[in-house]
Tab-separated table of C-alpha atoms in Angstrom:
chain	number	residue	atom	x	y	z
A	29	MET	CA	-18.551	34.126	167.625
A	30	GLU	CA	-15.739	36.398	166.485
A	31	GLY	CA	-17.303	37.257	163.127
A	32	ARG	CA	-14.431	35.903	161.062
A	33	GLY	CA	-14.578	33.184	158.457
A	34	LYS	CA	-13.839	32.222	154.883
A	35	LEU	CA	-15.727	32.273	151.616
A	36	VAL	CA	-17.065	28.813	150.672
A	37	ALA	CA	-18.895	29.732	147.453
A	38	PHE	CA	-20.352	32.856	145.867
A	39	THR	CA	-22.146	34.472	142.960
A	40	CYS	CA	-22.280	37.969	141.468
A	41	ILE	CA	-25.893	38.722	140.635
A	42	ALA	CA	-26.570	40.953	137.624
A	43	ILE	CA	-30.332	40.337	137.438
A	44	GLY	CA	-31.338	41.024	141.029
A	45	THR	CA	-34.442	40.875	143.156
A	46	PRO	CA	-36.875	43.829	143.007
A	47	ALA	CA	-35.596	45.015	146.420
A	48	MET	CA	-31.970	44.992	145.239
A	49	LEU	CA	-32.873	46.812	142.023
A	50	LYS	CA	-34.394	49.591	144.163
A	51	LEU	CA	-31.051	49.886	145.962
A	52	GLY	CA	-29.310	50.580	142.642
A	53	TYR	CA	-27.923	47.139	141.874
A	54	GLY	CA	-28.263	45.592	138.417
A	55	ARG	CA	-26.490	44.665	135.212
A	56	GLU	CA	-23.966	47.498	135.506
A	57	ASN	CA	-23.581	47.122	139.246
A	58	PRO	CA	-23.888	43.465	140.296
A	59	TYR	CA	-23.935	42.434	143.951
A	60	CYS	CA	-22.199	39.483	145.539
A	61	THR	CA	-23.826	36.915	147.808
A	62	GLY	CA	-22.277	33.737	149.096
A	63	VAL	CA	-21.841	31.069	151.725
A	64	VAL	CA	-19.409	31.875	154.549
A	65	GLU	CA	-17.957	29.343	156.956
A	66	LEU	CA	-17.216	30.947	160.326
A	67	GLU	CA	-14.105	30.061	162.308
A	68	GLU	CA	-16.500	28.313	164.701
A	69	LYS	CA	-17.518	26.089	161.702
A	70	ALA	CA	-21.140	27.224	161.359
A	71	ARG	CA	-22.122	28.274	157.839
A	72	VAL	CA	-24.263	31.278	156.902
A	73	VAL	CA	-25.506	32.864	153.697
A	74	ALA	CA	-24.587	36.539	153.447
A	75	ARG	CA	-23.930	39.529	151.245
A	76	ILE	CA	-20.255	39.942	150.382
A	77	GLN	CA	-19.076	43.568	150.321
A	78	GLY	CA	-15.838	45.159	149.205
A	79	VAL	CA	-15.176	42.806	146.275
A	80	ASP	CA	-14.998	43.603	142.554
A	81	THR	CA	-18.338	42.191	141.382
A	82	ARG	CA	-17.703	43.221	137.775
A	83	ASN	CA	-14.581	41.062	137.754
A	84	PRO	CA	-15.666	37.897	139.588
A	85	GLY	CA	-12.385	36.210	138.652
A	86	THR	CA	-10.761	38.371	141.359
A	87	ILE	CA	-12.975	36.828	144.061
A	88	SER	CA	-11.747	33.496	145.316
A	89	VAL	CA	-13.212	30.604	147.265
A	90	GLY	CA	-11.353	30.358	150.583
A	91	MET	CA	-10.667	34.090	150.961
A	92	PRO	CA	-10.746	35.264	154.615
A	93	LEU	CA	-13.677	37.487	155.587
A	94	GLN	CA	-14.919	39.494	158.539
A	95	VAL	CA	-18.496	40.392	159.439
A	96	ASP	CA	-19.843	43.740	158.234
A	97	PHE	CA	-23.517	44.271	159.097
A	98	LEU	CA	-25.397	46.490	156.629
A	99	GLU	CA	-28.331	48.771	157.253
A	100	GLU	CA	-30.483	48.871	154.123
A	101	ASP	CA	-33.792	50.457	153.181
A	102	SER	CA	-35.325	49.319	149.913
A	103	GLY	CA	-38.596	51.138	150.615
A	104	SER	CA	-40.175	49.172	153.448
A	105	GLY	CA	-38.092	50.494	156.337
A	106	SER	CA	-34.514	50.035	157.418
A	107	ARG	CA	-33.340	46.515	158.182
A	108	THR	CA	-30.087	44.843	159.117
A	109	VAL	CA	-28.532	42.532	156.549
A	110	LEU	CA	-25.823	40.008	157.352
A	111	ALA	CA	-22.751	40.855	155.287
A	112	PHE	CA	-19.016	40.111	155.215
A	113	LYS	CA	-16.035	41.925	153.739
A	114	PRO	CA	-12.448	40.886	153.078
A	115	LEU	CA	-10.501	40.495	156.341
A	116	VAL	CA	-8.016	43.271	156.911
A	117	ALA	CA	-4.797	41.847	158.321
A	118	GLY	CA	-3.724	42.945	161.811
B	10	MET	CA	-32.993	2.318	159.835
B	11	ARG	CA	-34.492	2.954	156.408
B	12	LYS	CA	-36.820	0.172	155.417
B	13	LYS	CA	-37.308	-1.019	151.883
B	14	ARG	CA	-40.627	0.297	150.672
B	15	LYS	CA	-43.146	-1.357	148.408
B	16	LEU	CA	-46.611	-0.709	147.032
B	17	SER	CA	-49.334	-2.986	148.387
B	18	ARG	CA	-50.901	-2.941	144.914
B	19	GLY	CA	-48.976	-2.435	141.690
B	20	VAL	CA	-49.587	0.775	139.725
B	21	ALA	CA	-49.453	1.147	135.954
B	22	LEU	CA	-49.137	4.204	133.706
B	23	VAL	CA	-51.475	3.753	130.731
B	24	GLY	CA	-51.762	7.235	129.247
B	25	ALA	CA	-49.697	10.429	129.002
B	26	GLY	CA	-49.936	13.707	127.138
B	27	MET	CA	-48.515	17.183	127.310
B	28	SER	CA	-49.377	20.568	125.856
B	29	GLN	CA	-47.012	22.593	123.765
B	30	PHE	CA	-44.610	24.394	126.122
B	31	GLY	CA	-43.909	28.066	125.480
B	32	MET	CA	-44.858	31.639	126.375
B	33	PHE	CA	-48.475	32.128	125.442
B	34	ARG	CA	-50.053	35.570	125.730
B	35	ASP	CA	-53.492	34.300	124.731
B	36	ARG	CA	-53.719	30.881	126.420
B	37	ASP	CA	-54.481	30.252	130.095
B	38	SER	CA	-54.308	27.211	132.374
B	39	LYS	CA	-57.634	25.859	131.123
B	40	ASP	CA	-56.533	25.967	127.485
B	41	LEU	CA	-53.190	24.350	128.244
B	42	PHE	CA	-54.578	21.679	130.537
B	43	LEU	CA	-57.323	20.748	128.094
B	44	GLU	CA	-54.710	20.326	125.362
B	45	ALA	CA	-52.689	18.018	127.626
B	46	PHE	CA	-55.805	16.077	128.676
B	47	GLN	CA	-56.872	15.535	125.073
B	48	ALA	CA	-53.369	14.364	124.162
B	49	MET	CA	-53.404	11.985	127.131
B	50	THR	CA	-56.831	10.631	126.176
B	51	ALA	CA	-55.644	10.050	122.610
B	52	SER	CA	-52.622	8.139	123.950
B	53	VAL	CA	-54.753	5.493	125.714
B	54	ASP	CA	-54.512	2.694	123.168
B	55	LYS	CA	-57.863	1.034	123.941
B	56	GLY	CA	-59.671	4.289	124.700
B	57	LEU	CA	-60.586	6.132	127.884
B	58	ASP	CA	-64.065	6.935	129.132
B	59	PRO	CA	-63.517	9.977	131.420
B	60	ALA	CA	-66.274	8.553	133.640
B	61	ASP	CA	-63.752	5.860	134.661
B	62	ILE	CA	-61.505	8.465	136.351
B	63	ASP	CA	-62.026	8.228	140.112
B	64	ALA	CA	-59.970	11.200	141.300
B	65	PHE	CA	-57.643	13.975	140.151
B	66	TYR	CA	-54.325	15.142	141.630
B	67	LEU	CA	-52.899	18.386	140.268
B	68	GLY	CA	-49.459	19.879	140.766
B	69	ASN	CA	-49.403	23.675	140.632
B	70	TYR	CA	-46.757	25.818	142.269
B	71	SER	CA	-48.125	29.334	142.261
B	72	ASN	CA	-50.746	30.335	139.736
B	73	ASP	CA	-52.024	32.249	142.795
B	74	PHE	CA	-49.075	34.616	142.451
B	75	PHE	CA	-48.546	34.468	138.681
B	76	VAL	CA	-52.156	35.018	137.539
B	77	ARG	CA	-53.910	35.838	140.861
B	78	GLN	CA	-56.106	32.767	140.787
B	79	SER	CA	-55.812	29.716	143.026
B	80	HIS	CA	-57.862	26.520	143.481
B	81	TRP	CA	-57.032	25.052	140.081
B	82	GLY	CA	-57.889	21.463	141.047
B	83	ALA	CA	-61.615	22.181	141.168
B	84	ILE	CA	-61.523	24.659	138.276
B	85	LEU	CA	-59.824	22.196	135.914
B	86	SER	CA	-62.054	19.382	137.144
B	87	ASP	CA	-64.951	21.418	135.823
B	88	THR	CA	-63.135	22.194	132.563
B	89	LEU	CA	-62.616	18.466	131.974
B	90	GLY	CA	-66.149	17.450	133.009
B	91	LEU	CA	-64.874	15.481	136.017
B	92	VAL	CA	-67.108	17.148	138.639
B	93	PRO	CA	-68.030	15.860	141.268
B	94	ARG	CA	-64.908	13.702	141.484
B	95	PRO	CA	-62.420	14.868	144.110
B	96	ALA	CA	-59.575	17.129	143.013
B	97	THR	CA	-56.503	17.730	145.166
B	98	ARG	CA	-53.722	20.229	144.502
B	99	THR	CA	-50.149	19.519	145.590
B	100	GLU	CA	-47.388	22.109	146.006
B	101	GLY	CA	-43.679	21.377	146.280
B	102	ALA	CA	-42.222	24.330	144.377
B	103	CYS	CA	-40.830	23.100	141.025
B	104	ALA	CA	-41.540	19.498	142.097
B	105	SER	CA	-45.288	20.093	142.530
B	106	SER	CA	-46.533	17.585	139.952
B	107	ALA	CA	-44.037	14.890	140.980
B	108	LEU	CA	-45.805	15.094	144.349
B	109	ALA	CA	-49.177	14.814	142.579
B	110	PHE	CA	-47.873	11.693	140.831
B	111	ARG	CA	-46.872	10.153	144.161
B	112	GLU	CA	-50.272	10.919	145.682
B	113	GLY	CA	-51.917	9.278	142.678
B	114	VAL	CA	-49.711	6.223	143.075
B	115	PHE	CA	-50.570	5.956	146.785
B	116	ALA	CA	-54.297	6.382	146.118
B	117	ILE	CA	-54.281	3.433	143.732
B	118	ALA	CA	-51.840	1.299	145.705
B	119	SER	CA	-54.101	1.606	148.757
B	120	GLY	CA	-56.973	0.131	146.756
B	121	PHE	CA	-59.120	3.201	147.365
B	122	TYR	CA	-59.220	4.204	143.673
B	123	ASP	CA	-58.732	2.255	140.445
B	124	ALA	CA	-58.001	5.060	137.967
B	125	VAL	CA	-56.483	8.433	138.801
B	126	LEU	CA	-55.713	11.459	136.653
B	127	VAL	CA	-52.419	13.143	137.570
B	128	GLY	CA	-51.520	16.482	136.107
B	129	GLY	CA	-49.481	19.605	136.390
B	130	VAL	CA	-49.908	23.129	135.119
B	131	GLU	CA	-48.284	26.552	135.388
B	132	ASP	CA	-49.287	29.805	133.712
B	133	MET	CA	-46.329	32.010	134.577
B	134	SER	CA	-45.253	34.085	131.586
B	135	LYS	CA	-47.873	36.837	131.723
B	136	GLY	CA	-46.010	39.087	134.191
B	137	ALA	CA	-42.743	41.017	133.808
B	138	THR	CA	-39.568	38.948	134.185
B	139	GLU	CA	-38.676	40.416	137.583
B	140	VAL	CA	-42.189	39.626	138.852
B	141	VAL	CA	-41.885	36.017	137.653
B	142	ALA	CA	-38.467	35.825	139.317
B	143	GLU	CA	-39.962	37.180	142.534
B	144	GLY	CA	-42.665	34.492	142.444
B	145	LEU	CA	-40.104	31.750	141.932
B	146	GLY	CA	-37.875	33.264	144.620
B	147	MET	CA	-40.591	32.608	147.197
B	148	ALA	CA	-39.572	28.937	147.066
B	149	ALA	CA	-36.054	29.700	148.321
B	150	ILE	CA	-35.550	29.592	152.066
B	151	PRO	CA	-35.895	32.826	154.102
B	152	TYR	CA	-32.154	33.235	154.884
B	153	GLU	CA	-31.338	33.146	151.176
B	154	ARG	CA	-34.066	35.613	150.276
B	155	GLU	CA	-33.054	38.075	153.013
B	156	VAL	CA	-29.556	38.633	151.629
B	157	GLY	CA	-30.719	38.965	148.021
B	158	PHE	CA	-30.259	35.517	146.499
B	159	THR	CA	-32.129	34.778	143.285
B	160	PHE	CA	-32.484	31.242	141.898
B	161	PRO	CA	-29.758	31.774	139.292
B	162	GLY	CA	-27.696	33.152	142.197
B	163	VAL	CA	-28.178	30.003	144.251
B	164	PHE	CA	-27.071	27.830	141.346
B	165	GLY	CA	-24.224	30.211	140.514
B	166	THR	CA	-23.002	29.739	144.085
B	167	ILE	CA	-23.244	25.981	143.719
B	168	ALA	CA	-21.303	26.256	140.454
B	169	THR	CA	-18.375	28.105	142.095
B	170	ALA	CA	-18.230	25.385	144.760
B	171	TYR	CA	-18.256	22.656	142.072
B	172	PHE	CA	-15.606	24.424	139.981
B	173	ASP	CA	-13.365	24.907	143.026
B	174	LYS	CA	-13.671	21.330	144.247
B	175	PHE	CA	-13.391	19.456	140.954
B	176	GLY	CA	-11.551	21.787	138.566
B	177	ALA	CA	-14.477	22.229	136.175
B	178	SER	CA	-15.169	25.539	134.422
B	179	ARG	CA	-17.769	27.461	132.437
B	180	GLU	CA	-16.633	25.605	129.315
B	181	HIS	CA	-17.990	22.406	130.848
B	182	LEU	CA	-21.377	23.982	131.543
B	183	MET	CA	-21.499	24.923	127.859
B	184	ASN	CA	-21.345	21.242	126.924
B	185	VAL	CA	-24.569	20.678	128.876
B	186	THR	CA	-26.270	23.598	127.126
B	187	ILE	CA	-25.226	22.457	123.646
B	188	LYS	CA	-26.562	18.946	124.283
B	189	SER	CA	-29.878	20.292	125.619
B	190	HIS	CA	-30.421	22.333	122.465
B	191	ASP	CA	-29.505	19.396	120.223
B	192	ASN	CA	-32.128	17.201	121.921
B	193	ALA	CA	-34.862	19.842	122.035
B	194	ALA	CA	-34.432	20.441	118.293
B	195	ARG	CA	-35.888	16.926	117.904
B	196	ASN	CA	-38.789	17.547	120.293
B	197	PRO	CA	-41.810	19.200	118.645
B	198	LYS	CA	-43.331	20.128	122.046
B	199	ALA	CA	-40.205	21.980	123.217
B	200	GLN	CA	-40.170	25.724	123.798
B	201	LEU	CA	-36.603	26.300	122.543
B	202	SER	CA	-36.580	23.760	119.727
B	203	ALA	CA	-33.457	24.888	117.913
B	204	THR	CA	-29.839	23.808	117.995
B	205	LEU	CA	-27.340	26.496	118.974
B	206	GLU	CA	-26.127	26.518	115.361
B	207	GLU	CA	-29.675	27.419	114.311
B	208	VAL	CA	-29.867	30.078	117.044
B	209	MET	CA	-26.617	31.589	115.742
B	210	VAL	CA	-27.870	31.667	112.138
B	211	ALA	CA	-31.089	33.381	113.238
B	212	LYS	CA	-29.171	36.006	115.232
B	213	LYS	CA	-26.824	36.703	112.312
B	214	LYS	CA	-29.802	37.158	109.960
B	215	ARG	CA	-31.452	39.486	112.447
B	216	ALA	CA	-28.312	41.604	112.750
B	217	GLU	CA	-28.044	41.741	108.963
B	218	SER	CA	-31.666	42.785	108.463
B	219	LYS	CA	-31.276	45.555	111.043
B	220	GLY	CA	-28.095	46.805	109.407
B	221	ARG	CA	-25.987	46.013	112.463
B	222	PRO	CA	-22.518	44.401	112.344
B	223	VAL	CA	-22.985	40.665	111.783
B	224	PRO	CA	-21.283	38.683	114.553
B	225	ASP	CA	-18.760	36.085	113.495
B	226	TRP	CA	-18.943	33.108	115.816
B	227	PRO	CA	-16.968	30.116	114.473
B	228	ASP	CA	-18.793	27.604	116.701
B	229	PRO	CA	-21.404	27.355	119.495
B	230	LYS	CA	-18.816	27.795	122.241
B	231	ALA	CA	-17.630	31.059	120.712
B	232	PHE	CA	-21.274	32.163	120.684
B	233	LEU	CA	-21.681	31.188	124.344
B	234	ARG	CA	-18.466	33.029	125.296
B	235	ASP	CA	-19.717	36.264	123.678
B	236	PRO	CA	-21.076	38.437	126.529
B	237	ARG	CA	-23.430	40.256	124.160
B	238	ALA	CA	-24.990	37.009	122.939
B	239	ASN	CA	-24.875	35.284	126.301
B	240	PRO	CA	-24.874	37.872	129.115
B	241	VAL	CA	-24.204	37.072	132.746
B	242	VAL	CA	-27.262	36.526	134.953
B	243	ALA	CA	-25.595	35.475	138.209
B	244	TRP	CA	-21.932	34.738	137.636
B	245	PRO	CA	-20.884	32.128	136.573
B	246	ILE	CA	-24.433	31.446	135.353
B	247	HIS	CA	-25.173	33.106	132.007
B	248	LEU	CA	-28.405	33.392	130.023
B	249	PHE	CA	-27.888	30.133	128.113
B	250	ASP	CA	-27.330	28.225	131.356
B	251	CYS	CA	-30.919	29.060	132.408
B	252	CYS	CA	-34.260	27.472	131.607
B	253	PRO	CA	-36.796	29.850	130.050
B	254	ILE	CA	-40.024	31.178	131.584
B	255	SER	CA	-42.750	28.836	130.373
B	256	ASP	CA	-46.443	28.069	130.310
B	257	GLY	CA	-47.594	24.488	129.915
B	258	ALA	CA	-49.473	21.477	131.205
B	259	CYS	CA	-49.139	17.719	131.345
B	260	CYS	CA	-51.528	14.829	132.111
B	261	LEU	CA	-50.900	11.208	133.134
B	262	LEU	CA	-53.307	8.330	133.746
B	263	LEU	CA	-52.564	5.817	136.507
B	264	VAL	CA	-54.532	2.609	137.094
B	265	GLY	CA	-54.285	-0.504	139.250
B	266	GLU	CA	-51.785	-2.938	137.755
B	267	GLU	CA	-54.382	-5.692	137.211
B	268	LEU	CA	-56.522	-3.260	135.179
B	269	ALA	CA	-53.735	-2.021	132.903
B	270	ARG	CA	-54.521	-4.332	129.983
B	271	ASN	CA	-58.041	-2.911	129.784
B	272	PHE	CA	-56.402	0.290	128.590
B	273	THR	CA	-53.347	-0.786	126.590
B	274	ASP	CA	-51.248	-3.790	125.638
B	275	ASP	CA	-48.153	-1.694	126.280
B	276	PRO	CA	-48.437	-0.345	129.853
B	277	LEU	CA	-45.574	0.918	131.973
B	278	TYR	CA	-45.220	0.073	135.634
B	279	VAL	CA	-44.155	2.209	138.589
B	280	ALA	CA	-41.043	0.337	139.708
B	281	GLY	CA	-39.757	2.812	142.281
B	282	ILE	CA	-40.596	6.165	143.831
B	283	GLY	CA	-38.549	8.257	146.241
B	284	GLN	CA	-38.963	11.657	147.825
B	285	ALA	CA	-36.846	13.583	150.312
B	286	SER	CA	-36.483	17.028	151.856
B	287	GLY	CA	-33.370	19.189	152.116
B	288	ARG	CA	-32.402	22.366	153.932
B	289	GLY	CA	-30.703	25.070	151.887
B	290	LEU	CA	-27.238	26.425	151.178
B	291	HIS	CA	-26.233	27.353	154.746
B	292	ALA	CA	-27.004	23.877	156.081
B	293	SER	CA	-25.186	21.981	153.341
B	294	GLU	CA	-21.767	20.640	154.321
B	295	ASP	CA	-20.989	20.058	150.654
B	296	LEU	CA	-22.554	22.381	148.088
B	297	THR	CA	-21.665	20.036	145.219
B	298	THR	CA	-24.363	17.525	146.110
B	299	PHE	CA	-28.089	17.554	146.922
B	300	GLU	CA	-28.735	15.446	149.997
B	301	ALA	CA	-32.430	15.167	149.044
B	302	THR	CA	-31.679	13.805	145.568
B	303	ARG	CA	-29.308	11.181	146.939
B	304	TYR	CA	-31.877	10.053	149.518
B	305	ALA	CA	-34.770	9.993	147.023
B	306	ALA	CA	-32.648	8.019	144.543
B	307	ARG	CA	-31.744	5.409	147.143
B	308	GLU	CA	-35.407	4.996	148.079
B	309	ALA	CA	-36.550	4.666	144.480
B	310	PHE	CA	-33.756	2.347	143.341
B	311	ASP	CA	-34.045	0.142	146.451
B	312	MET	CA	-37.785	-0.149	145.927
B	313	ALA	CA	-37.226	-1.078	142.270
B	314	GLY	CA	-34.537	-3.555	143.313
B	315	ILE	CA	-32.036	-2.056	140.899
B	316	ALA	CA	-28.636	-0.380	140.922
B	317	ALA	CA	-28.248	3.114	139.462
B	318	GLU	CA	-26.326	1.792	136.466
B	319	GLU	CA	-29.333	-0.283	135.392
B	320	VAL	CA	-31.321	2.886	134.648
B	321	GLN	CA	-30.871	3.281	130.896
B	322	PHE	CA	-31.753	6.972	130.496
B	323	ALA	CA	-33.155	9.763	132.670
B	324	GLU	CA	-34.821	13.136	132.776
B	325	VAL	CA	-33.218	15.272	135.509
B	326	HIS	CA	-33.949	18.727	136.904
B	327	ASP	CA	-31.674	20.996	134.847
B	328	CYS	CA	-33.209	24.347	135.822
B	329	PHE	CA	-29.619	25.561	135.334
B	330	SER	CA	-26.848	23.694	133.503
B	331	ILE	CA	-24.867	23.119	136.708
B	332	ALA	CA	-27.875	21.354	138.275
B	333	GLU	CA	-27.729	18.610	135.630
B	334	LEU	CA	-24.142	17.802	136.651
B	335	LEU	CA	-25.027	17.552	140.347
B	336	HIS	CA	-28.106	15.418	139.791
B	337	ILE	CA	-26.475	12.825	137.531
B	338	GLU	CA	-23.791	12.406	140.192
B	339	ASP	CA	-26.351	12.277	143.032
B	340	LEU	CA	-28.359	9.668	141.111
B	341	GLY	CA	-25.233	7.511	141.056
B	342	PHE	CA	-24.839	7.552	137.261
B	343	PHE	CA	-21.347	9.045	137.578
B	344	PRO	CA	-18.944	9.349	140.533
B	345	ALA	CA	-18.730	12.689	142.370
B	346	GLY	CA	-16.789	15.214	140.322
B	347	GLN	CA	-16.885	13.118	137.145
B	348	ALA	CA	-20.146	14.242	135.519
B	349	TYR	CA	-18.585	17.194	133.709
B	350	LYS	CA	-16.055	14.862	132.105
B	351	ALA	CA	-18.773	12.364	131.153
B	352	VAL	CA	-20.762	15.151	129.485
B	353	GLU	CA	-17.629	16.337	127.673
B	354	ASP	CA	-17.059	12.772	126.413
B	355	GLY	CA	-20.601	12.619	125.023
B	356	GLN	CA	-21.813	9.933	127.425
B	357	THR	CA	-25.036	11.838	128.165
B	358	ARG	CA	-25.913	12.489	124.530
B	359	LEU	CA	-28.696	10.579	122.775
B	360	ASP	CA	-26.209	8.067	121.396
B	361	GLY	CA	-24.161	7.917	124.608
B	362	SER	CA	-24.100	5.262	127.312
B	363	LYS	CA	-26.495	7.236	129.569
B	364	PRO	CA	-28.710	9.646	127.637
B	365	ILE	CA	-29.823	12.520	129.897
B	366	ASN	CA	-32.697	14.916	129.235
B	367	THR	CA	-33.579	13.528	125.822
B	368	SER	CA	-36.554	15.935	125.803
B	369	GLY	CA	-34.215	18.931	125.883
B	370	GLY	CA	-34.702	19.151	129.641
B	371	LEU	CA	-36.081	22.110	131.525
B	372	LYS	CA	-33.427	24.187	129.775
B	373	CYS	CA	-34.949	23.808	126.305
B	374	LYS	CA	-38.214	21.881	126.545
B	375	GLY	CA	-39.287	24.617	128.990
B	376	HIS	CA	-40.082	24.748	132.690
B	377	PRO	CA	-43.706	25.594	133.527
B	378	VAL	CA	-42.826	24.725	137.082
B	379	GLY	CA	-45.997	22.963	138.231
B	380	ALA	CA	-46.077	20.844	135.053
B	381	THR	CA	-42.414	19.856	134.991
B	382	GLY	CA	-42.485	16.734	137.181
B	383	ALA	CA	-45.310	15.219	135.148
B	384	ALA	CA	-43.673	16.284	131.883
B	385	GLN	CA	-40.454	14.485	132.838
B	386	ILE	CA	-42.509	11.322	133.360
B	387	PHE	CA	-44.193	11.973	129.992
B	388	GLU	CA	-40.759	11.856	128.337
B	389	VAL	CA	-39.868	8.596	130.097
B	390	TRP	CA	-43.220	7.173	128.912
B	391	THR	CA	-42.539	8.309	125.342
B	392	GLN	CA	-39.058	6.775	125.309
B	393	LEU	CA	-40.017	3.456	126.949
B	394	ARG	CA	-42.884	3.031	124.482
B	395	GLY	CA	-40.566	3.716	121.544
B	396	GLN	CA	-42.506	6.797	120.414
B	397	ALA	CA	-39.806	9.476	120.675
B	398	GLY	CA	-39.157	9.685	116.928
B	399	GLU	CA	-35.912	11.473	116.037
B	400	ARG	CA	-34.840	11.620	119.675
B	401	GLN	CA	-35.561	7.951	120.454
B	402	VAL	CA	-33.026	6.310	122.768
B	403	PRO	CA	-31.753	3.301	120.810
B	404	GLY	CA	-32.018	-0.319	121.928
B	405	HIS	CA	-35.657	-0.343	123.081
B	406	PRO	CA	-34.919	0.639	126.709
B	407	ARG	CA	-36.778	-1.051	129.558
B	408	LEU	CA	-35.946	1.160	132.565
B	409	GLY	CA	-36.046	4.966	132.725
B	410	ALA	CA	-36.033	7.497	135.556
B	411	ALA	CA	-37.177	11.048	136.268
B	412	GLN	CA	-35.722	13.327	138.962
B	413	ASN	CA	-37.510	16.537	139.962
B	414	LEU	CA	-36.191	19.235	142.327
B	415	GLY	CA	-38.135	21.858	144.270
B	416	GLY	CA	-36.680	25.076	145.639
B	417	THR	CA	-32.993	25.274	146.459
B	418	GLY	CA	-32.904	21.538	147.126
B	419	GLY	CA	-35.781	21.568	149.618
B	420	THR	CA	-37.669	18.822	147.782
B	421	SER	CA	-36.379	16.119	145.467
B	422	THR	CA	-38.185	13.160	143.929
B	423	VAL	CA	-37.059	10.190	141.854
B	424	THR	CA	-39.421	7.978	139.840
B	425	VAL	CA	-38.446	4.767	138.050
B	426	LEU	CA	-40.709	3.433	135.304
B	427	GLU	CA	-40.396	-0.029	133.798
B	428	ARG	CA	-41.583	-1.790	130.673
B	429	ARG	CA	-42.024	-5.489	131.405
């Protein structure tokens, strides 16, 4: 697994889960989650980082992504969250 | 591989009743269920002696979480005076009472019982919105929960896949919302029983009385496009794409087919039932369809010996507007990618060729999750018996269906009822 893929579908969540609200996300700062298809064809659900969640029209199905693991602590200890960000060429 | 299924004894629906749906600060599951039970009892044309009820199946998703009390089968049995008859609770997320209905059907078809009470209840509006959302979120699959998906988020994701594949847009979702409100305005039991025009008038009056600038929306779509009136929840899902938080209950009475005429001269018969399981977003090769709904529909329609087009109207699981489009395609009413055009053309309206969610659907009738499956069947009952008043489907329909979804597609059921 090379950790590269493309965005299959996504959402920008303004009314988040209690854990995400604790991390500072919300109406003014939505977060993006989506379905990513890896180059190896497997699909995963993941957080999508580095996109303009207040302007979802700028995020497009099919955009190339690369893996970007997050370490997050919403109050119950640090944990690793599967995330992707736009693929940087080269 | 799949064999055609049949019941070894026919099953008839001879009574149905539902409570008012809404957010009730001062009413609990007992109050709501008793209201539904009394309405059901009153609907049995030749009368019902509760002593004739052999057993009770109750759908309830998570009163445990919402009001910190579980074991509602036995508790409501006592409320209704049914003790010591057996009470069994079923849980399949938002499809909990559709599963109770199936268990009731099987219990009678086996010959073990002659008359079974099927019900559903949820008391979920007492907590804060984010707590309610957390309780509902428990029915998503773990991968989705771990990265922060909410239910509106799951359906927002499905919507972007549908838009991308078929060229639909938010404007098409608005057509579903407008139709839901129009139908619910004719349903006295509905939680949001107002057309969008009426909602707009009320909001203008409110602004005026508070001395705020009065918004000027020329039509319902302008209202729905206004981010202050209709804020984003999980893009592209906005507030008016979502069902409300609801409390409510529903009761149905099933009996052996040969006993039906003891209760009414106008019984309905269970023509087909289907249920299937699904896996979640990551395992779906095509996010614009629910595998479980397609499988359940095939089972139910095969059992009934009918084609999808013979179903004259249906209640489907429109927890979010986009879900209605997927389900009416998965049920085979419209080809893949065509539902949004059919809705735009008015085909799913009350006077259209395939009326959908005549009750107002989950979106406007309300969605007390454990009661929803039974309440969909209540609407099919009401329509097939010609008792739907201002929202009656014309032409005295003979075949109607209900489709109920649990979780993010993890459970789906389809029920076909018939008037002979």
